[in-house]
DNA sequence: AATGAATGAGTCTTCATTCAT
DNA sequence: TATGAATGAAGACTCATTCAT
């Protein structure tokens, strides 16, 4: 047997660290916390990851790519742009929003390790092109310039994420359900697209 | 008499720290960084602030209260709800958005020292009641339930802040101007309020 | 397996710290002194003890309990109260008195970490009951009220300890032997008990 | 007027510092504590004393010499050695014992600044010669060799002081009155001197 | 691969003392 | 003489990472 790397251990580290980073922040979480919580030893952690940075990095990249690929798969199954948009709002957003831990880390102080812009860019491009194909003859949509539309997508996307993050940490009295409603109403009222 | 407490020094510490916290984060910034950047000595920093926490606290509270009181003053001057909303969007948002450093700190990992929920709550209440007074006979506004409207305000407010924050740190290609445009279009299209 | 917790290292830290605390006091001794004197690194010190306080605590408790358990063992072996008292004076006191460092720490400013009252109380109770069993028909002993006897025990016990402490630090010209003699004479002359 | 040094201020500093040093220890008391408690400023403190050490030094030396000179004055007034001894026990000890703060400082970790040996030496010499003049024909006293007698004096003197100190800080259940009783009984029973 | 003691640069903070005013 | 802001060495302690076993 060539390698004895235990994929389950790797996953366990990632899972535990994700929770800790989300709850206590990147700087607030010590490797020793991960050690305690996983029941492993420092040495073991370091045979799977070469640094603390690499752990966040893995959490974010793997978490995100899983999310994103699911989105692509789902969108591929839908045919019309309307269906796609509906899917985006009714399936994807609730899913993203459920992963508060990932969101918290993405928006946390560790932004440096997070390459958040990249991810935003990609999502934005996707939604942007989706929206564009709905634009023909849609008065309100035509009211948005390309740049304004792009910006709107970013603002709303980041708004959703931030809201979820803050709502988790404090008593904002806003549920994930409320957030999805908002996106729907916004789509209906400002794009005149009824979902 | 000995030298007197120098208000300029206090301000300098605040200003320098604000920049550093915004750029490198609260935990990423060491007191020694502030020392180096201000050219003062540790001791001096600690004669003006009793801890690192107190520094962020002062930055956030003083920055925010200045912003907020200006908003209240301006709103007081306007008469109709429409005027107030216009002011909010055309004067207040650009101003908030200009203070990227403050925003970055508000959204940073130091959320604990930041009491962000409080601030959100207050802004939300204000905008909410403003919007409510525009609601009568406005179909789209009536489409929002109270809770959805509140959520929308939070999402958009946090969306604006997050966008500005991320845009500063990376190459998102979004300007403050774009952000204001978005809010305007959103208001026009989804509230049918023309500004 | 990685290196194992090395009991010798723990002992070395304790031994070195004991000397330093005794000579320079608890507050006069810096962790860096312990580091220098043991030849270890700060980190190592802190893998064996979680704080400076814990070090004094260990020195005091371990030193004292060893002393005290030896006393109990010895006293258990003796039968008559006279034998017990003899043992106390001729074996225990010389032993206590030998551990000047421990005494210095016990009496030092770190009294807080030292729980000296507890230890005094316990010794006093023991000696008190011992003396009481010699009291019957012993005129001088009957001259002491309970409270005076208790006080006398405390005064003499603390007197011995303080004398040893001061004698070590300065040129008092008093040896441990002298101290034992005093206790004997005091016992003989004031309790009329010949040892 | 040549000097404007205000003797009252000096005394106030000394008095306040004495209390603080006694309660919180030498190292536990910061100059800033003295500043706060006296209501003076650092600068003022330092125009009266050139260092923290000098403050303890003054407290100890002035406190002690006042005590000692009173003792000498009193002893001078008495004629017979018996009277002198009685005075020592009934007047001096209660007085010393009353000044717990001074005692605490004398015995504290600041022993270095305290020159305690000197003071012990002097008291011991005095008591020793006093006792010697009572020795003729006094069997028990003759039982003490010179060195044992000297040691006994030291042990009892330090015992008294330590007991008072510890009793103040913790719940030893011993009063100053008890301590004086002990000395009396000890004198009576072991020196056969009835006071 | 797994272990966990060892490392030491780096953290925040304190505080006796100085000295310009 | 009085003031109190300024100083900076020194303090206790942390923690990511290494490496001998």
PDB file of N, CA and C in Angstrom, chain A residues 24-28 107-109 111 116-117 120-121 139-140 143-144 147-148 151-152 154-156 158-160 162-163 165-166 170-174 178-179 181-182 185-186 188-190 192, chain B residues 24-28 107-109 111 116-117 120-121 139-140 143-144 147-148 151-152 154-156 158-160 162-163 165-166 170-174 178-179 181-182 185-186 188-190 192:
ATOM      1  N   UNK A  24     -15.399  30.824  16.688  1.00  0.00           N
ATOM      2  CA  UNK A  24     -14.441  31.609  17.456  1.00  0.00           C
ATOM      3  C   UNK A  24     -13.522  32.451  16.587  1.00  0.00           C
ATOM      4  N   UNK A  25     -13.700  32.350  15.284  1.00  0.00           N
ATOM      5  CA  UNK A  25     -12.852  33.101  14.395  1.00  0.00           C
ATOM      6  C   UNK A  25     -11.535  32.398  14.137  1.00  0.00           C
ATOM      7  N   UNK A  26     -10.862  32.863  13.098  1.00  0.00           N
ATOM      8  CA  UNK A  26      -9.600  32.240  12.708  1.00  0.00           C
ATOM      9  C   UNK A  26      -8.544  32.462  13.778  1.00  0.00           C
ATOM     10  N   UNK A  27      -8.414  33.695  14.206  1.00  0.00           N
ATOM     11  CA  UNK A  27      -7.384  34.010  15.199  1.00  0.00           C
ATOM     12  C   UNK A  27      -7.773  33.526  16.586  1.00  0.00           C
ATOM     13  N   UNK A  28      -9.072  33.410  16.781  1.00  0.00           N
ATOM     14  CA  UNK A  28      -9.533  32.953  18.088  1.00  0.00           C
ATOM     15  C   UNK A  28      -9.447  31.446  18.258  1.00  0.00           C
ATOM     16  N   UNK A 107     -16.455  35.343   5.190  1.00  0.00           N
ATOM     17  CA  UNK A 107     -16.521  36.787   5.452  1.00  0.00           C
ATOM     18  C   UNK A 107     -15.636  37.229   6.613  1.00  0.00           C
ATOM     19  N   UNK A 108     -14.991  36.265   7.219  1.00  0.00           N
ATOM     20  CA  UNK A 108     -14.241  36.599   8.436  1.00  0.00           C
ATOM     21  C   UNK A 108     -12.961  37.353   8.136  1.00  0.00           C
ATOM     22  N   UNK A 109     -12.278  37.642   9.181  1.00  0.00           N
ATOM     23  CA  UNK A 109     -11.036  38.399   9.094  1.00  0.00           C
ATOM     24  C   UNK A 109     -10.001  37.692   8.229  1.00  0.00           C
ATOM     25  N   UNK A 111     -10.226  36.870   5.466  1.00  0.00           N
ATOM     26  CA  UNK A 111     -10.567  37.174   4.083  1.00  0.00           C
ATOM     27  C   UNK A 111      -9.378  36.949   3.161  1.00  0.00           C
ATOM     28  N   UNK A 116     -12.300  35.614  -1.656  1.00  0.00           N
ATOM     29  CA  UNK A 116     -13.732  35.832  -1.798  1.00  0.00           C
ATOM     30  C   UNK A 116     -14.079  36.497  -3.125  1.00  0.00           C
ATOM     31  N   UNK A 117     -13.242  37.433  -3.582  1.00  0.00           N
ATOM     32  CA  UNK A 117     -13.545  38.144  -4.839  1.00  0.00           C
ATOM     33  C   UNK A 117     -13.775  37.165  -5.977  1.00  0.00           C
ATOM     34  N   UNK A 120     -17.113  35.584  -5.735  1.00  0.00           N
ATOM     35  CA  UNK A 120     -18.156  36.543  -6.063  1.00  0.00           C
ATOM     36  C   UNK A 120     -18.221  36.753  -7.571  1.00  0.00           C
ATOM     37  N   UNK A 121     -17.057  36.944  -8.138  1.00  0.00           N
ATOM     38  CA  UNK A 121     -16.947  37.190  -9.572  1.00  0.00           C
ATOM     39  C   UNK A 121     -17.661  36.082 -10.353  1.00  0.00           C
ATOM     40  N   UNK A 139     -38.902  45.754 -19.335  1.00  0.00           N
ATOM     41  CA  UNK A 139     -38.575  47.148 -19.088  1.00  0.00           C
ATOM     42  C   UNK A 139     -37.665  47.354 -17.863  1.00  0.00           C
ATOM     43  N   UNK A 140     -38.069  46.819 -16.725  1.00  0.00           N
ATOM     44  CA  UNK A 140     -37.238  47.113 -15.560  1.00  0.00           C
ATOM     45  C   UNK A 140     -35.808  46.622 -15.721  1.00  0.00           C
ATOM     46  N   UNK A 143     -33.686  48.844 -17.424  1.00  0.00           N
ATOM     47  CA  UNK A 143     -33.327  50.037 -16.660  1.00  0.00           C
ATOM     48  C   UNK A 143     -31.959  49.911 -15.990  1.00  0.00           C
ATOM     49  N   UNK A 144     -31.576  48.673 -15.767  1.00  0.00           N
ATOM     50  CA  UNK A 144     -30.242  48.462 -15.203  1.00  0.00           C
ATOM     51  C   UNK A 144     -29.194  48.512 -16.298  1.00  0.00           C
ATOM     52  N   UNK A 147     -23.345  47.506 -15.662  1.00  0.00           N
ATOM     53  CA  UNK A 147     -22.563  47.678 -14.432  1.00  0.00           C
ATOM     54  C   UNK A 147     -23.470  47.726 -13.199  1.00  0.00           C
ATOM     55  N   UNK A 148     -24.603  48.380 -13.360  1.00  0.00           N
ATOM     56  CA  UNK A 148     -25.514  48.448 -12.220  1.00  0.00           C
ATOM     57  C   UNK A 148     -26.067  47.072 -11.894  1.00  0.00           C
ATOM     58  N   UNK A 151     -23.427  45.125 -10.154  1.00  0.00           N
ATOM     59  CA  UNK A 151     -23.299  45.609  -8.786  1.00  0.00           C
ATOM     60  C   UNK A 151     -24.453  45.124  -7.924  1.00  0.00           C
ATOM     61  N   UNK A 152     -25.650  45.184  -8.491  1.00  0.00           N
ATOM     62  CA  UNK A 152     -26.813  44.752  -7.721  1.00  0.00           C
ATOM     63  C   UNK A 152     -26.665  43.293  -7.299  1.00  0.00           C
ATOM     64  N   UNK A 154     -23.940  41.615  -6.854  1.00  0.00           N
ATOM     65  CA  UNK A 154     -22.929  41.528  -5.794  1.00  0.00           C
ATOM     66  C   UNK A 154     -23.515  41.992  -4.473  1.00  0.00           C
ATOM     67  N   UNK A 155     -24.165  43.138  -4.498  1.00  0.00           N
ATOM     68  CA  UNK A 155     -24.710  43.696  -3.250  1.00  0.00           C
ATOM     69  C   UNK A 155     -25.692  42.722  -2.606  1.00  0.00           C
ATOM     70  N   UNK A 156     -26.550  42.178  -3.432  1.00  0.00           N
ATOM     71  CA  UNK A 156     -27.545  41.280  -2.851  1.00  0.00           C
ATOM     72  C   UNK A 156     -26.920  39.979  -2.379  1.00  0.00           C
ATOM     73  N   UNK A 158     -23.790  39.470  -1.392  1.00  0.00           N
ATOM     74  CA  UNK A 158     -23.048  39.724  -0.157  1.00  0.00           C
ATOM     75  C   UNK A 158     -23.980  40.096   0.992  1.00  0.00           C
ATOM     76  N   UNK A 159     -25.044  40.792   0.636  1.00  0.00           N
ATOM     77  CA  UNK A 159     -26.029  41.155   1.660  1.00  0.00           C
ATOM     78  C   UNK A 159     -26.631  39.925   2.312  1.00  0.00           C
ATOM     79  N   UNK A 160     -26.964  38.961   1.477  1.00  0.00           N
ATOM     80  CA  UNK A 160     -27.534  37.723   2.005  1.00  0.00           C
ATOM     81  C   UNK A 160     -26.544  37.050   2.949  1.00  0.00           C
ATOM     82  N   UNK A 162     -23.892  38.266   4.502  1.00  0.00           N
ATOM     83  CA  UNK A 162     -23.610  39.019   5.726  1.00  0.00           C
ATOM     84  C   UNK A 162     -24.760  38.910   6.712  1.00  0.00           C
ATOM     85  N   UNK A 163     -25.961  38.987   6.169  1.00  0.00           N
ATOM     86  CA  UNK A 163     -27.117  38.931   7.050  1.00  0.00           C
ATOM     87  C   UNK A 163     -27.159  37.598   7.787  1.00  0.00           C
ATOM     88  N   UNK A 165     -24.718  35.659   8.423  1.00  0.00           N
ATOM     89  CA  UNK A 165     -23.611  35.625   9.381  1.00  0.00           C
ATOM     90  C   UNK A 165     -23.953  36.376  10.658  1.00  0.00           C
ATOM     91  N   UNK A 166     -24.399  37.604  10.481  1.00  0.00           N
ATOM     92  CA  UNK A 166     -24.689  38.419  11.660  1.00  0.00           C
ATOM     93  C   UNK A 166     -25.862  37.826  12.437  1.00  0.00           C
ATOM     94  N   UNK A 170     -25.888  37.133  16.467  1.00  0.00           N
ATOM     95  CA  UNK A 170     -26.641  37.984  17.374  1.00  0.00           C
ATOM     96  C   UNK A 170     -28.140  37.791  17.194  1.00  0.00           C
ATOM     97  N   UNK A 171     -28.862  38.631  17.854  1.00  0.00           N
ATOM     98  CA  UNK A 171     -30.305  38.442  17.896  1.00  0.00           C
ATOM     99  C   UNK A 171     -31.008  39.369  16.916  1.00  0.00           C
ATOM    100  N   UNK A 172     -30.794  39.118  15.630  1.00  0.00           N
ATOM    101  CA  UNK A 172     -31.333  40.025  14.631  1.00  0.00           C
ATOM    102  C   UNK A 172     -32.808  39.727  14.347  1.00  0.00           C
ATOM    103  N   UNK A 173     -33.231  38.551  14.749  1.00  0.00           N
ATOM    104  CA  UNK A 173     -34.629  38.183  14.519  1.00  0.00           C
ATOM    105  C   UNK A 173     -34.959  37.977  13.055  1.00  0.00           C
ATOM    106  N   UNK A 174     -33.957  37.525  12.299  1.00  0.00           N
ATOM    107  CA  UNK A 174     -34.184  37.268  10.877  1.00  0.00           C
ATOM    108  C   UNK A 174     -33.853  35.803  10.595  1.00  0.00           C
ATOM    109  N   UNK A 178     -36.856  34.229   5.829  1.00  0.00           N
ATOM    110  CA  UNK A 178     -37.061  35.649   5.536  1.00  0.00           C
ATOM    111  C   UNK A 178     -36.157  36.105   4.403  1.00  0.00           C
ATOM    112  N   UNK A 179     -34.944  35.620   4.439  1.00  0.00           N
ATOM    113  CA  UNK A 179     -33.976  36.048   3.436  1.00  0.00           C
ATOM    114  C   UNK A 179     -34.382  35.581   2.050  1.00  0.00           C
ATOM    115  N   UNK A 181     -37.383  34.940   1.082  1.00  0.00           N
ATOM    116  CA  UNK A 181     -38.537  35.761   0.693  1.00  0.00           C
ATOM    117  C   UNK A 181     -38.099  37.075   0.066  1.00  0.00           C
ATOM    118  N   UNK A 182     -37.135  37.682   0.709  1.00  0.00           N
ATOM    119  CA  UNK A 182     -36.667  38.973   0.211  1.00  0.00           C
ATOM    120  C   UNK A 182     -36.180  38.858  -1.222  1.00  0.00           C
ATOM    121  N   UNK A 185     -39.200  38.513  -3.578  1.00  0.00           N
ATOM    122  CA  UNK A 185     -39.930  39.764  -3.766  1.00  0.00           C
ATOM    123  C   UNK A 185     -39.119  40.744  -4.608  1.00  0.00           C
ATOM    124  N   UNK A 186     -37.835  40.812  -4.299  1.00  0.00           N
ATOM    125  CA  UNK A 186     -36.984  41.718  -5.065  1.00  0.00           C
ATOM    126  C   UNK A 186     -36.992  41.333  -6.544  1.00  0.00           C
ATOM    127  N   UNK A 188     -39.296  39.667  -8.136  1.00  0.00           N
ATOM    128  CA  UNK A 188     -40.619  39.918  -8.691  1.00  0.00           C
ATOM    129  C   UNK A 188     -40.837  41.408  -8.926  1.00  0.00           C
ATOM    130  N   UNK A 189     -40.540  42.185  -7.900  1.00  0.00           N
ATOM    131  CA  UNK A 189     -40.871  43.606  -7.978  1.00  0.00           C
ATOM    132  C   UNK A 189     -39.902  44.400  -8.843  1.00  0.00           C
ATOM    133  N   UNK A 190     -38.645  44.048  -8.792  1.00  0.00           N
ATOM    134  CA  UNK A 190     -37.744  44.924  -9.542  1.00  0.00           C
ATOM    135  C   UNK A 190     -37.417  44.354 -10.910  1.00  0.00           C
ATOM    136  N   UNK A 192     -39.714  42.298 -12.338  1.00  0.00           N
ATOM    137  CA  UNK A 192     -41.037  41.891 -12.869  1.00  0.00           C
ATOM    138  C   UNK A 192     -41.003  40.439 -13.339  1.00  0.00           C
TER     139      UNK A 192
ATOM    140  N   UNK B  24      -5.334  45.168   8.098  1.00  0.00           N
ATOM    141  CA  UNK B  24      -4.762  43.891   8.546  1.00  0.00           C
ATOM    142  C   UNK B  24      -5.652  43.178   9.552  1.00  0.00           C
ATOM    143  N   UNK B  25      -6.756  43.779   9.872  1.00  0.00           N
ATOM    144  CA  UNK B  25      -7.643  43.161  10.858  1.00  0.00           C
ATOM    145  C   UNK B  25      -7.228  43.493  12.275  1.00  0.00           C
ATOM    146  N   UNK B  26      -8.148  43.271  13.177  1.00  0.00           N
ATOM    147  CA  UNK B  26      -7.895  43.581  14.585  1.00  0.00           C
ATOM    148  C   UNK B  26      -6.799  42.687  15.146  1.00  0.00           C
ATOM    149  N   UNK B  27      -6.939  41.401  14.892  1.00  0.00           N
ATOM    150  CA  UNK B  27      -5.966  40.464  15.444  1.00  0.00           C
ATOM    151  C   UNK B  27      -4.661  40.473  14.673  1.00  0.00           C
ATOM    152  N   UNK B  28      -4.769  40.876  13.428  1.00  0.00           N
ATOM    153  CA  UNK B  28      -3.567  40.948  12.612  1.00  0.00           C
ATOM    154  C   UNK B  28      -2.732  42.184  12.901  1.00  0.00           C
ATOM    155  N   UNK B 107     -17.303  45.209  10.129  1.00  0.00           N
ATOM    156  CA  UNK B 107     -17.631  43.860   9.655  1.00  0.00           C
ATOM    157  C   UNK B 107     -16.585  42.815  10.014  1.00  0.00           C
ATOM    158  N   UNK B 108     -15.510  43.271  10.624  1.00  0.00           N
ATOM    159  CA  UNK B 108     -14.389  42.352  10.846  1.00  0.00           C
ATOM    160  C   UNK B 108     -14.672  41.365  11.959  1.00  0.00           C
ATOM    161  N   UNK B 109     -13.708  40.552  12.198  1.00  0.00           N
ATOM    162  CA  UNK B 109     -13.808  39.501  13.215  1.00  0.00           C
ATOM    163  C   UNK B 109     -14.060  40.083  14.596  1.00  0.00           C
ATOM    164  N   UNK B 111     -16.212  41.635  15.580  1.00  0.00           N
ATOM    165  CA  UNK B 111     -17.644  41.916  15.683  1.00  0.00           C
ATOM    166  C   UNK B 111     -18.073  42.066  17.147  1.00  0.00           C
ATOM    167  N   UNK B 116     -22.329  45.444  16.192  1.00  0.00           N
ATOM    168  CA  UNK B 116     -22.887  45.715  14.880  1.00  0.00           C
ATOM    169  C   UNK B 116     -24.408  45.559  14.864  1.00  0.00           C
ATOM    170  N   UNK B 117     -24.912  44.532  15.566  1.00  0.00           N
ATOM    171  CA  UNK B 117     -26.378  44.311  15.549  1.00  0.00           C
ATOM    172  C   UNK B 117     -27.125  45.576  15.956  1.00  0.00           C
ATOM    173  N   UNK B 120     -27.183  48.068  13.202  1.00  0.00           N
ATOM    174  CA  UNK B 120     -28.079  47.620  12.136  1.00  0.00           C
ATOM    175  C   UNK B 120     -29.534  47.853  12.550  1.00  0.00           C
ATOM    176  N   UNK B 121     -29.814  47.432  13.748  1.00  0.00           N
ATOM    177  CA  UNK B 121     -31.167  47.547  14.291  1.00  0.00           C
ATOM    178  C   UNK B 121     -31.655  48.997  14.183  1.00  0.00           C
ATOM    179  N   UNK B 139     -48.506  49.932  -4.387  1.00  0.00           N
ATOM    180  CA  UNK B 139     -48.684  48.495  -4.517  1.00  0.00           C
ATOM    181  C   UNK B 139     -47.439  47.686  -4.172  1.00  0.00           C
ATOM    182  N   UNK B 140     -46.339  48.007  -4.786  1.00  0.00           N
ATOM    183  CA  UNK B 140     -45.182  47.145  -4.519  1.00  0.00           C
ATOM    184  C   UNK B 140     -44.795  47.138  -3.044  1.00  0.00           C
ATOM    185  N   UNK B 143     -46.601  44.834  -1.110  1.00  0.00           N
ATOM    186  CA  UNK B 143     -46.242  43.440  -1.358  1.00  0.00           C
ATOM    187  C   UNK B 143     -45.265  42.907  -0.316  1.00  0.00           C
ATOM    188  N   UNK B 144     -44.550  43.817   0.286  1.00  0.00           N
ATOM    189  CA  UNK B 144     -43.616  43.406   1.343  1.00  0.00           C
ATOM    190  C   UNK B 144     -44.372  43.256   2.657  1.00  0.00           C
ATOM    191  N   UNK B 147     -42.011  41.948   7.968  1.00  0.00           N
ATOM    192  CA  UNK B 147     -40.786  41.207   8.215  1.00  0.00           C
ATOM    193  C   UNK B 147     -39.906  41.166   6.968  1.00  0.00           C
ATOM    194  N   UNK B 148     -40.564  41.019   5.818  1.00  0.00           N
ATOM    195  CA  UNK B 148     -39.775  40.984   4.591  1.00  0.00           C
ATOM    196  C   UNK B 148     -39.132  42.341   4.332  1.00  0.00           C
ATOM    197  N   UNK B 151     -36.224  42.719   6.618  1.00  0.00           N
ATOM    198  CA  UNK B 151     -35.115  41.889   6.148  1.00  0.00           C
ATOM    199  C   UNK B 151     -34.448  42.517   4.933  1.00  0.00           C
ATOM    200  N   UNK B 152     -35.286  43.027   4.016  1.00  0.00           N
ATOM    201  CA  UNK B 152     -34.730  43.637   2.808  1.00  0.00           C
ATOM    202  C   UNK B 152     -33.797  44.789   3.168  1.00  0.00           C
ATOM    203  N   UNK B 154     -32.128  45.228   5.922  1.00  0.00           N
ATOM    204  CA  UNK B 154     -30.881  44.689   6.484  1.00  0.00           C
ATOM    205  C   UNK B 154     -29.991  44.136   5.383  1.00  0.00           C
ATOM    206  N   UNK B 155     -30.591  43.326   4.507  1.00  0.00           N
ATOM    207  CA  UNK B 155     -29.803  42.700   3.445  1.00  0.00           C
ATOM    208  C   UNK B 155     -29.135  43.757   2.580  1.00  0.00           C
ATOM    209  N   UNK B 156     -29.888  44.763   2.224  1.00  0.00           N
ATOM    210  CA  UNK B 156     -29.300  45.777   1.346  1.00  0.00           C
ATOM    211  C   UNK B 156     -28.263  46.612   2.086  1.00  0.00           C
ATOM    212  N   UNK B 158     -26.407  45.711   4.695  1.00  0.00           N
ATOM    213  CA  UNK B 158     -25.204  44.900   4.863  1.00  0.00           C
ATOM    214  C   UNK B 158     -24.541  44.593   3.522  1.00  0.00           C
ATOM    215  N   UNK B 159     -25.360  44.437   2.508  1.00  0.00           N
ATOM    216  CA  UNK B 159     -24.822  44.190   1.175  1.00  0.00           C
ATOM    217  C   UNK B 159     -23.949  45.346   0.719  1.00  0.00           C
ATOM    218  N   UNK B 160     -24.450  46.547   0.952  1.00  0.00           N
ATOM    219  CA  UNK B 160     -23.668  47.726   0.570  1.00  0.00           C
ATOM    220  C   UNK B 160     -22.334  47.725   1.310  1.00  0.00           C
ATOM    221  N   UNK B 162     -20.707  45.308   2.842  1.00  0.00           N
ATOM    222  CA  UNK B 162     -19.804  44.214   2.482  1.00  0.00           C
ATOM    223  C   UNK B 162     -19.167  44.453   1.118  1.00  0.00           C
ATOM    224  N   UNK B 163     -19.986  44.952   0.208  1.00  0.00           N
ATOM    225  CA  UNK B 163     -19.459  45.186  -1.129  1.00  0.00           C
ATOM    226  C   UNK B 163     -18.329  46.193  -1.093  1.00  0.00           C
ATOM    227  N   UNK B 165     -16.463  46.879   1.375  1.00  0.00           N
ATOM    228  CA  UNK B 165     -15.324  46.275   2.044  1.00  0.00           C
ATOM    229  C   UNK B 165     -14.522  45.387   1.100  1.00  0.00           C
ATOM    230  N   UNK B 166     -15.236  44.506   0.435  1.00  0.00           N
ATOM    231  CA  UNK B 166     -14.541  43.588  -0.463  1.00  0.00           C
ATOM    232  C   UNK B 166     -13.928  44.337  -1.637  1.00  0.00           C
ATOM    233  N   UNK B 170     -10.009  44.064  -2.984  1.00  0.00           N
ATOM    234  CA  UNK B 170      -9.692  43.317  -4.202  1.00  0.00           C
ATOM    235  C   UNK B 170     -10.154  44.074  -5.441  1.00  0.00           C
ATOM    236  N   UNK B 171     -10.071  43.398  -6.546  1.00  0.00           N
ATOM    237  CA  UNK B 171     -10.316  44.057  -7.825  1.00  0.00           C
ATOM    238  C   UNK B 171     -11.712  43.739  -8.320  1.00  0.00           C
ATOM    239  N   UNK B 172     -12.700  44.187  -7.583  1.00  0.00           N
ATOM    240  CA  UNK B 172     -14.058  43.826  -7.938  1.00  0.00           C
ATOM    241  C   UNK B 172     -14.609  44.694  -9.074  1.00  0.00           C
ATOM    242  N   UNK B 173     -13.911  45.793  -9.286  1.00  0.00           N
ATOM    243  CA  UNK B 173     -14.360  46.666 -10.364  1.00  0.00           C
ATOM    244  C   UNK B 173     -15.683  47.344 -10.083  1.00  0.00           C
ATOM    245  N   UNK B 174     -15.946  47.565  -8.793  1.00  0.00           N
ATOM    246  CA  UNK B 174     -17.190  48.238  -8.434  1.00  0.00           C
ATOM    247  C   UNK B 174     -16.860  49.508  -7.678  1.00  0.00           C
ATOM    248  N   UNK B 178     -21.330  53.194  -8.325  1.00  0.00           N
ATOM    249  CA  UNK B 178     -22.155  52.059  -8.765  1.00  0.00           C
ATOM    250  C   UNK B 178     -23.119  51.635  -7.666  1.00  0.00           C
ATOM    251  N   UNK B 179     -22.593  51.624  -6.468  1.00  0.00           N
ATOM    252  CA  UNK B 179     -23.419  51.166  -5.356  1.00  0.00           C
ATOM    253  C   UNK B 179     -24.610  52.083  -5.130  1.00  0.00           C
ATOM    254  N   UNK B 181     -25.982  53.938  -7.346  1.00  0.00           N
ATOM    255  CA  UNK B 181     -26.900  53.704  -8.466  1.00  0.00           C
ATOM    256  C   UNK B 181     -27.814  52.519  -8.189  1.00  0.00           C
ATOM    257  N   UNK B 182     -27.238  51.478  -7.695  1.00  0.00           N
ATOM    258  CA  UNK B 182     -28.018  50.279  -7.420  1.00  0.00           C
ATOM    259  C   UNK B 182     -29.155  50.587  -6.459  1.00  0.00           C
ATOM    260  N   UNK B 185     -31.868  52.538  -8.262  1.00  0.00           N
ATOM    261  CA  UNK B 185     -32.667  51.726  -9.177  1.00  0.00           C
ATOM    262  C   UNK B 185     -33.570  50.787  -8.391  1.00  0.00           C
ATOM    263  N   UNK B 186     -33.003  50.196  -7.373  1.00  0.00           N
ATOM    264  CA  UNK B 186     -33.786  49.277  -6.548  1.00  0.00           C
ATOM    265  C   UNK B 186     -34.996  49.996  -5.948  1.00  0.00           C
ATOM    266  N   UNK B 188     -36.399  52.716  -7.077  1.00  0.00           N
ATOM    267  CA  UNK B 188     -37.321  53.088  -8.138  1.00  0.00           C
ATOM    268  C   UNK B 188     -38.128  51.893  -8.629  1.00  0.00           C
ATOM    269  N   UNK B 189     -37.402  50.816  -8.923  1.00  0.00           N
ATOM    270  CA  UNK B 189     -38.059  49.672  -9.538  1.00  0.00           C
ATOM    271  C   UNK B 189     -38.890  48.849  -8.554  1.00  0.00           C
ATOM    272  N   UNK B 190     -38.381  48.720  -7.362  1.00  0.00           N
ATOM    273  CA  UNK B 190     -39.150  47.824  -6.496  1.00  0.00           C
ATOM    274  C   UNK B 190     -40.096  48.584  -5.581  1.00  0.00           C
ATOM    275  N   UNK B 192     -41.200  51.616  -6.655  1.00  0.00           N
ATOM    276  CA  UNK B 192     -41.856  52.580  -7.559  1.00  0.00           C
ATOM    277  C   UNK B 192     -41.734  53.993  -7.004  1.00  0.00           C
TER     278      UNK B 192
END
